[in-house]
Amino acid sequence: MLFYTFFILLQLNIIHSYCLTNSLCQLNDDSTILTCNTMLNDTSLLPEISCFPSVNTYIFYNFEQLPSHLFSNINFLQNQFYTIKLINISIINSDTFSNSIQLPENSKLSIIIGDLNISSNILIQSNAFNNINIDYLHFLNLNNTIFDTNCFGHNLNINTLIFEQCNLTSFSNHIRKLTNVNHLVIKNSPELKQLTQENLPSFLPTLTSFELSNTALEIIHPHSFQAWSLILEEFVITNNTNLEIFPSDIVDGVLMKLNKLDLSYNPIKYLHSNYNWFPYSYTKNLLLKNQQLDLFLKSNILKTLPYLENIDLSHGFISENLMKNYFPNMSNLISIDVSYTNLTENMIIDLLTHLSQTTNHFIDIYLRGHILNDENFCSYFKIFQNAPNLLNLILDNSHECNCIVELFYRDKLQDINNNSLLIHPTCLLDSSRNRCDIQTQLTLSKCPTNGHTNSDDTIGDYAFGGVIAGVIVALLLLLSLGFGVVHRIRQRRNTDLTMEKPVENPLAAIIEERLGNV
């Protein structure tokens, strides 16, 4: 027994000595990062990391290959975030990232393959990612034009999969396996010029989010997406500088779970006036930043998406006032952003007027980059009357505290003082400022106030007083009517009937006359 104990201690000492003298892998000072680098050594050497304690970050440089089950003897801890970075690696063998990694359920694993400054022709063998949960898998600067999805094995779950600055043009889909990917992001990919049903990945039906941004995308072919097989909640196609046409038949069916549609910063120049937005009809969040708004409004996009809650039209351009004809009643709307657009103040007034006439709940309206002038005070006062305190105007911090700001913010001053994070013109915090007298401004602007007088500064007090007075008058009328009825009843009950002159019975007179003639 003593011999075996001595033998085990000897082996542990040998392993520990090897770790200390390992020229390929080194721990940082606080033992949170393990870096393995062949440097000038033979690149065919394999890293040995099992003798090191578990760390939060593993970095591998310049290896010819990473062996299977590389992390099998690592004791990963509970409630930790682990990151594995591979830079300038030639081959990733099968099962390198597999169930041999004993990761606790409450810990998360991120894997980053490649580097923005070093292009790579990495070969990823079949089932390199197999039977494992990966929170974040990021491919950087890959020269491979076709990504072979055969490297994804069975029972693989990836929360977020990103391809960045890759020469990706398509996915190979020869073998279909049980692979689940929640979020797919392809960005800064200069070779991706088209989307078709054939070049999209086989795991597309598992996606809840698909993002395509900063690519060379020129065309999306018809019928590329079969809605009945998809569970997409977010469909994001943004910043693609060659995408001038957004076809109306790219989706077959209706994306029933779609929550977000983002087409921002694409140079879209053509949309059919009868564009079919029906596949996106369940959209709640619509983003059309930096777009030619005329195209989208005239295609009746707002009328076709009845569940819209948030609309972002910021940085957009519009050539004519379409707010009256193409802006429908939207009962679910809670936010609209028209910041930094070329909307005139009259267009903004038309928009606010429409919203004030149709809403019965709070709406945030972002108007950064716009100035609301007192010259149009009467229009804003009418808007406020239509929906008192229901329209939350979000202006630049530098906007002056004129009468319009006083009108819309005065009931929020206490909240602003108690919460510095609230968005508001900073001048509202200046208690020494000259405040606008609303009633005086109504007089100066000659606004029709529907019979309101200038006896009070508080808007709406007159209407409330009128209602109270009307109720009192009605009660008095009812009381007087009631007393009149009671008085008449009492008069009738107190009437005495006398028989000094009995009432003659007509029938008795007739009988007496007939008897006299007998």
XYZ file of C-alpha atoms in Angstrom:
518
model
C 0.000 0.000 0.000
C 2.827 2.350 0.861
C 4.458 1.542 -2.451
C 1.338 2.499 -4.443
C 0.982 5.735 -2.513
C 4.595 6.593 -3.220
C 4.096 5.727 -6.906
C 1.054 7.986 -7.258
C 2.842 10.871 -5.553
C 5.789 10.355 -7.843
C 3.578 10.472 -10.933
C 1.861 13.624 -9.717
C 5.226 15.201 -9.087
C 6.361 14.286 -12.592
C 3.203 15.794 -14.098
C 3.598 18.940 -12.012
C 7.231 19.234 -13.032
C 6.242 18.815 -16.664
C 3.682 21.624 -16.376
C 6.283 23.896 -14.838
C 8.775 23.145 -17.594
C 6.204 23.100 -20.412
C 7.573 25.537 -22.972
C 4.375 25.523 -25.043
C 1.824 26.567 -22.446
C 2.074 29.231 -19.778
C -0.277 30.586 -17.137
C -0.623 34.298 -16.595
C 0.138 35.806 -13.195
C -3.340 35.420 -11.751
C -3.877 31.951 -13.291
C -6.959 32.946 -15.289
C -5.478 32.652 -18.809
C -3.556 29.708 -20.243
C -1.675 30.517 -23.467
C -0.194 27.781 -25.655
C 2.060 28.875 -28.524
C 4.509 26.875 -30.652
C 6.378 30.063 -31.518
C 9.626 28.851 -33.182
C 9.075 25.243 -32.149
C 7.814 22.463 -34.340
C 4.195 23.289 -35.204
C 3.357 19.583 -35.260
C 3.652 19.471 -31.480
C 0.414 19.029 -29.581
C -0.517 21.151 -26.606
C -0.772 19.396 -23.262
C -3.096 21.193 -20.889
C -4.455 18.484 -18.595
C -1.767 19.131 -15.985
C -2.878 22.732 -15.558
C -5.741 23.850 -13.346
C -8.973 25.031 -14.909
C -8.786 28.634 -16.162
C -11.349 30.992 -17.669
C -9.554 31.576 -20.979
C -7.564 29.193 -23.196
C -5.579 30.608 -26.136
C -3.862 28.448 -28.764
C -1.480 29.938 -31.356
C 0.191 28.472 -34.440
C -0.545 24.759 -34.018
C -0.774 22.398 -36.964
C -3.754 20.708 -35.360
C -5.767 20.392 -32.210
C -6.286 16.775 -31.147
C -9.567 15.097 -30.339
C -10.759 15.289 -26.732
C -8.177 17.982 -25.945
C -10.192 19.229 -22.978
C -11.342 15.866 -21.634
C -9.386 16.025 -18.372
C -10.190 19.608 -17.480
C -12.295 20.152 -14.381
C -14.654 22.938 -15.443
C -16.283 24.683 -12.497
C -19.836 25.780 -11.755
C -21.195 29.245 -12.663
C -18.265 30.231 -14.851
C -17.767 31.746 -18.307
C -15.125 29.925 -20.326
C -13.512 31.135 -23.545
C -11.371 29.164 -26.000
C -9.488 31.100 -28.707
C -7.815 29.445 -31.696
C -5.471 31.598 -33.808
C -3.601 30.352 -36.869
C -4.627 26.725 -36.370
C -4.555 24.498 -39.484
C -6.749 21.537 -38.475
C -9.414 20.942 -35.868
C -9.882 17.207 -35.445
C -13.138 15.359 -34.917
C -14.544 15.566 -31.391
C -12.152 18.313 -30.333
C -15.203 20.073 -28.940
C -17.484 17.289 -27.807
C -19.138 15.801 -24.762
C -15.654 15.028 -23.456
C -15.815 18.621 -22.239
C -17.647 18.157 -18.961
C -19.188 21.591 -18.693
C -21.696 22.164 -15.865
C -25.145 23.268 -17.024
C -24.858 26.635 -15.303
C -21.506 27.453 -16.943
C -21.135 28.843 -20.471
C -18.587 28.221 -23.206
C -17.482 30.620 -25.953
C -15.234 29.533 -28.828
C -13.479 32.048 -31.100
C -11.722 30.673 -34.174
C -9.492 32.986 -36.200
C -8.273 36.557 -35.946
C -9.232 39.747 -37.774
C -5.569 40.372 -38.639
C -4.701 36.849 -39.817
C -6.593 35.092 -42.619
C -6.995 31.351 -42.280
C -7.709 28.301 -44.460
C -8.555 26.148 -41.505
C -9.790 22.596 -42.041
C -12.496 21.584 -39.621
C -13.064 17.854 -39.701
C -16.381 16.050 -39.495
C -18.081 16.218 -36.091
C -15.450 18.549 -34.653
C -18.338 20.096 -32.707
C -20.381 17.228 -31.364
C -22.742 16.557 -28.452
C -22.053 19.841 -26.711
C -23.731 23.114 -25.754
C -21.883 26.198 -27.007
C -23.126 29.616 -26.003
C -21.060 31.564 -28.545
C -19.171 30.300 -31.637
C -17.352 32.989 -33.636
C -15.448 32.425 -36.903
C -13.116 35.250 -37.968
C -11.333 35.932 -41.264
C -11.826 32.510 -42.845
C -10.839 32.182 -46.505
C -13.196 29.233 -47.000
C -15.952 30.282 -49.428
C -18.134 27.292 -48.537
C -18.624 26.463 -44.909
C -18.933 22.709 -44.510
C -21.690 22.130 -41.980
C -20.512 18.523 -41.728
C -18.230 19.759 -38.944
C -21.386 20.104 -36.862
C -22.245 16.764 -35.308
C -25.281 15.360 -33.539
C -26.997 16.898 -30.524
C -25.136 20.156 -31.002
C -26.677 23.303 -29.542
C -25.234 26.710 -30.426
C -26.856 29.815 -29.022
C -25.052 32.370 -31.231
C -23.089 31.550 -34.401
C -21.154 34.407 -36.042
C -19.197 34.591 -39.294
C -17.225 37.840 -39.447
C -14.933 39.068 -42.215
C -15.125 35.677 -43.897
C -15.152 34.948 -47.640
C -18.309 32.954 -47.111
C -20.653 32.543 -50.088
C -22.720 29.525 -49.036
C -23.154 26.578 -46.705
C -22.759 22.955 -47.743
C -25.802 20.946 -46.759
C -24.993 17.408 -47.835
C -25.533 15.818 -44.452
C -28.378 16.860 -42.167
C -27.805 16.321 -38.469
C -29.531 17.316 -35.273
C -27.923 20.737 -34.918
C -29.717 23.633 -33.266
C -28.578 27.220 -33.773
C -30.587 30.051 -32.226
C -28.905 33.152 -33.674
C -26.990 33.296 -36.963
C -24.993 36.442 -37.794
C -23.074 36.967 -41.036
C -21.295 40.321 -41.186
C -18.479 42.078 -43.017
C -18.413 39.338 -45.647
C -17.393 40.832 -49.032
C -18.063 37.702 -51.118
C -21.660 37.032 -50.142
C -23.660 38.479 -53.045
C -26.882 36.483 -53.096
C -29.244 34.459 -50.968
C -30.991 31.405 -52.361
C -32.774 28.458 -50.888
C -29.727 26.369 -51.842
C -26.953 28.392 -50.201
C -28.681 28.875 -46.847
C -27.728 26.450 -44.043
C -29.661 23.297 -43.261
C -30.120 24.464 -39.666
C -32.141 27.477 -40.862
C -35.420 26.031 -39.446
C -33.927 26.160 -35.936
C -33.051 29.863 -36.072
C -34.923 32.413 -34.002
C -32.727 35.238 -35.329
C -31.036 35.745 -38.715
C -28.799 38.776 -39.302
C -27.019 39.721 -42.511
C -25.060 42.978 -42.385
C -22.213 44.723 -44.193
C -22.004 42.178 -46.996
C -21.915 42.470 -50.793
C -25.504 41.205 -50.994
C -27.159 42.271 -54.254
C -30.145 39.995 -54.628
C -32.370 37.733 -52.579
C -33.920 35.136 -54.832
C -37.651 34.334 -54.759
C -38.833 31.624 -52.372
C -35.558 31.612 -50.422
C -37.414 31.291 -47.117
C -40.194 28.782 -46.490
C -42.147 30.332 -43.643
C -43.982 27.178 -42.583
C -40.659 25.555 -41.598
C -39.251 28.603 -39.799
C -39.525 29.986 -36.278
C -37.771 33.288 -36.998
C -38.410 36.012 -34.437
C -35.848 38.487 -35.794
C -35.069 39.084 -39.480
C -32.261 41.631 -39.842
C -30.813 42.664 -43.206
C -28.841 45.887 -42.759
C -25.942 47.912 -44.142
C -25.619 45.939 -47.370
C -24.336 48.609 -49.745
C -25.333 46.803 -52.965
C -28.887 45.867 -52.007
C -31.002 48.259 -54.086
C -34.012 45.964 -54.583
C -35.907 44.168 -51.846
C -38.121 41.610 -53.647
C -41.618 40.920 -52.374
C -41.618 37.166 -52.936
C -38.576 36.041 -50.962
C -40.774 34.493 -48.251
C -43.388 31.842 -48.936
C -46.116 31.927 -46.303
C -46.289 34.010 -43.132
C -43.563 34.258 -40.482
C -45.920 33.659 -37.579
C -43.375 34.304 -34.815
C -41.674 37.328 -36.353
C -41.121 40.071 -33.805
C -38.477 42.274 -35.429
C -37.926 43.317 -39.052
C -34.856 45.494 -39.621
C -34.032 46.788 -43.108
C -31.980 49.778 -42.000
C -29.137 51.375 -43.961
C -29.698 49.442 -47.180
C -29.712 51.658 -50.324
C -33.118 50.324 -51.390
C -34.315 52.285 -54.409
C -37.244 50.209 -55.613
C -40.322 48.794 -53.932
C -43.478 47.896 -55.795
C -46.427 50.071 -54.777
C -48.385 46.861 -54.108
C -45.531 45.218 -52.238
C -46.647 42.113 -50.386
C -45.786 42.709 -46.733
C -48.175 39.983 -45.609
C -45.370 37.473 -44.783
C -44.176 39.946 -42.135
C -47.624 40.856 -40.813
C -46.879 39.703 -37.237
C -43.989 42.157 -36.900
C -43.980 44.208 -33.697
C -40.716 46.111 -34.151
C -39.997 47.744 -37.516
C -36.660 49.451 -38.193
C -36.207 51.478 -41.376
C -33.289 53.698 -40.431
C -31.694 55.820 -43.151
C -34.251 54.815 -45.773
C -36.201 56.601 -48.491
C -39.410 56.677 -46.475
C -41.634 57.531 -49.445
C -40.971 54.093 -50.937
C -42.007 52.233 -47.823
C -45.004 54.380 -46.879
C -46.438 54.232 -50.400
C -46.119 50.441 -50.329
C -48.601 50.520 -47.406
C -46.186 48.807 -45.060
C -47.742 50.419 -41.980
C -51.244 49.418 -43.014
C -50.174 45.801 -43.583
C -48.451 45.333 -40.220
C -51.296 45.707 -37.687
C -49.330 44.523 -34.637
C -46.626 47.185 -34.782
C -45.514 48.455 -31.383
C -42.230 50.198 -32.186
C -41.296 52.008 -35.409
C -37.853 53.478 -36.084
C -37.687 55.821 -39.083
C -34.707 57.800 -37.813
C -32.192 59.307 -40.246
C -34.693 58.719 -43.052
C -35.612 60.971 -45.952
C -39.063 61.869 -47.209
C -39.894 64.057 -50.193
C -43.561 64.780 -49.479
C -46.014 64.811 -46.601
C -47.455 61.308 -46.508
C -48.435 61.262 -42.845
C -52.136 61.839 -43.436
C -52.695 59.280 -46.196
C -50.290 56.486 -45.323
C -50.206 56.536 -41.538
C -53.053 54.317 -40.258
C -54.555 53.976 -36.817
C -52.254 51.653 -34.875
C -53.791 50.593 -31.602
C -50.647 48.784 -30.396
C -48.122 51.541 -31.073
C -45.996 52.511 -28.063
C -42.982 54.142 -29.720
C -42.050 55.909 -32.957
C -38.680 57.463 -33.789
C -38.397 60.156 -36.469
C -35.165 61.644 -35.140
C -32.740 63.255 -37.571
C -35.107 62.971 -40.519
C -35.897 65.771 -42.952
C -39.504 65.991 -41.741
C -40.705 69.575 -41.692
C -42.405 70.913 -38.598
C -45.738 70.770 -40.412
C -45.169 67.060 -41.081
C -44.356 66.533 -37.419
C -47.523 68.397 -36.432
C -49.571 66.221 -38.800
C -48.020 63.094 -37.289
C -48.631 64.223 -33.717
C -52.176 65.311 -34.559
C -52.969 61.901 -36.012
C -51.509 60.101 -33.006
C -53.329 62.364 -30.544
C -56.659 61.636 -32.234
C -56.279 57.864 -32.235
C -54.392 56.843 -29.106
C -55.723 55.967 -25.674
C -52.361 55.016 -24.128
C -48.853 56.426 -23.733
C -46.646 56.762 -26.824
C -42.972 57.724 -26.871
C -42.184 59.977 -29.837
C -38.488 60.549 -30.529
C -37.882 63.924 -32.164
C -34.142 64.409 -31.734
C -32.658 66.793 -34.241
C -35.934 68.703 -34.582
C -36.931 72.047 -33.066
C -40.518 72.741 -32.040
C -41.243 76.451 -32.369
C -43.666 78.606 -30.397
C -44.932 80.048 -33.686
C -46.948 76.828 -33.975
C -48.026 76.787 -30.342
C -51.736 76.607 -31.164
C -51.243 73.389 -33.136
C -49.288 71.792 -30.295
C -51.846 72.986 -27.759
C -54.613 71.289 -29.735
C -52.527 68.103 -29.883
C -52.085 68.255 -26.122
C -55.829 68.790 -25.647
C -56.595 65.726 -27.780
C -54.407 63.453 -25.665
C -53.390 65.141 -22.390
C -50.096 63.661 -21.130
C -50.334 60.644 -23.450
C -47.690 61.770 -25.961
C -44.176 61.696 -24.516
C -42.041 63.938 -26.740
C -38.346 63.053 -26.535
C -36.290 66.036 -27.680
C -32.612 66.948 -27.757
C -31.033 67.803 -24.428
C -30.160 71.171 -25.927
C -33.732 72.064 -26.933
C -34.791 75.359 -25.368
C -37.472 75.400 -22.703
C -40.043 77.270 -24.748
C -43.795 77.136 -24.236
C -44.151 73.839 -26.103
C -41.606 72.163 -23.835
C -43.334 73.626 -20.779
C -46.674 72.362 -22.071
C -45.608 68.754 -22.630
C -43.098 68.392 -19.769
C -44.660 70.320 -16.905
C -46.390 67.282 -15.392
C -43.116 65.316 -15.577
C -40.859 67.770 -13.732
C -41.022 65.854 -10.474
C -40.092 62.596 -12.219
C -37.225 64.353 -14.017
C -35.887 65.737 -10.741
C -36.066 62.299 -9.113
C -34.561 60.385 -12.036
C -31.626 61.936 -13.868
C -31.716 59.142 -16.465
C -34.968 60.390 -17.971
C -34.526 61.901 -21.427
C -35.386 65.600 -21.413
C -34.076 69.070 -22.297
C -31.514 69.890 -19.622
C -32.911 73.400 -19.176
C -35.839 71.865 -17.285
C -33.514 71.307 -14.340
C -32.826 75.040 -14.098
C -35.252 76.235 -11.451
C -34.320 79.881 -12.100
C -35.405 79.831 -15.744
C -38.175 82.092 -17.006
C -41.144 79.776 -17.271
C -43.766 80.121 -19.926
C -47.252 81.066 -18.796
C -49.472 78.824 -20.892
C -52.582 80.984 -20.629
C -50.642 84.086 -21.655
C -49.216 82.213 -24.623
C -52.705 81.089 -25.624
C -53.750 84.722 -25.716
C -50.660 85.907 -27.571
C -50.994 83.137 -30.156
C -54.752 83.745 -30.443
C -55.467 80.059 -30.020
C -59.075 78.819 -30.042
C -59.481 77.324 -26.583
C -63.025 75.941 -26.833
C -64.463 78.465 -24.356
C -61.669 78.288 -21.785
C -61.017 81.524 -19.871
C -57.743 82.865 -18.563
C -58.655 82.735 -14.860
C -56.358 79.801 -14.145
C -53.021 78.511 -15.356
C -53.875 74.854 -15.247
C -55.092 73.304 -18.488
C -58.147 71.193 -18.024
C -59.337 72.741 -14.738
C -62.067 74.581 -16.620
C -63.387 71.502 -18.261
C -63.431 69.711 -14.930
C -65.205 72.642 -13.272
C -67.753 72.721 -16.079
C -68.480 69.046 -15.609
C -68.926 69.502 -11.850
C -71.214 72.500 -12.389
C -73.289 70.557 -14.887
C -73.687 67.680 -12.464
C -74.781 70.056 -9.688
C -77.350 71.759 -11.930
C -78.724 68.384 -12.988
C -79.038 67.307 -9.349
C -80.847 70.537 -8.459
C -83.288 70.057 -11.325
C -83.979 66.496 -10.231
C -84.477 67.599 -6.642
C -86.867 70.420 -7.621
C -88.814 68.051 -9.837
C -89.023 65.557 -7.018
C -90.235 68.146 -4.540
C -92.885 69.329 -7.049
C -94.245 65.830 -7.488
C -94.318 65.234 -3.744
C -96.100 68.568 -3.177
C -98.811 67.744 -5.703
C -99.398 64.322 -4.187
C -99.707 65.826 -0.740
C -102.159 68.462 -2.060
C -104.347 65.755 -3.537
C -104.279 63.688 -0.372
C -105.262 66.709 1.767
C -108.324 67.691 -0.435
C -111.759 67.459 1.418
C -114.765 66.350 -0.641
C -118.086 68.018 0.580
C -121.651 66.881 -0.293
C -123.392 70.276 -0.038
C -124.233 69.932 -3.720
C -124.452 66.282 -4.522
C -123.369 65.321 -7.951
C -126.397 64.492 -10.063
C -126.489 61.082 -11.636
C -127.510 61.463 -15.332
C -129.042 57.993 -15.371
C -131.391 58.845 -12.478
C -132.737 61.892 -14.378
C -133.534 59.793 -17.430
C -135.414 57.202 -15.319
C -137.423 59.926 -13.569
C -138.446 61.493 -16.934
C -139.661 58.164 -18.305
C -141.742 57.443 -15.188
C -143.413 60.853 -15.531
C -144.571 60.034 -19.054
C -146.238 56.815 -18.032
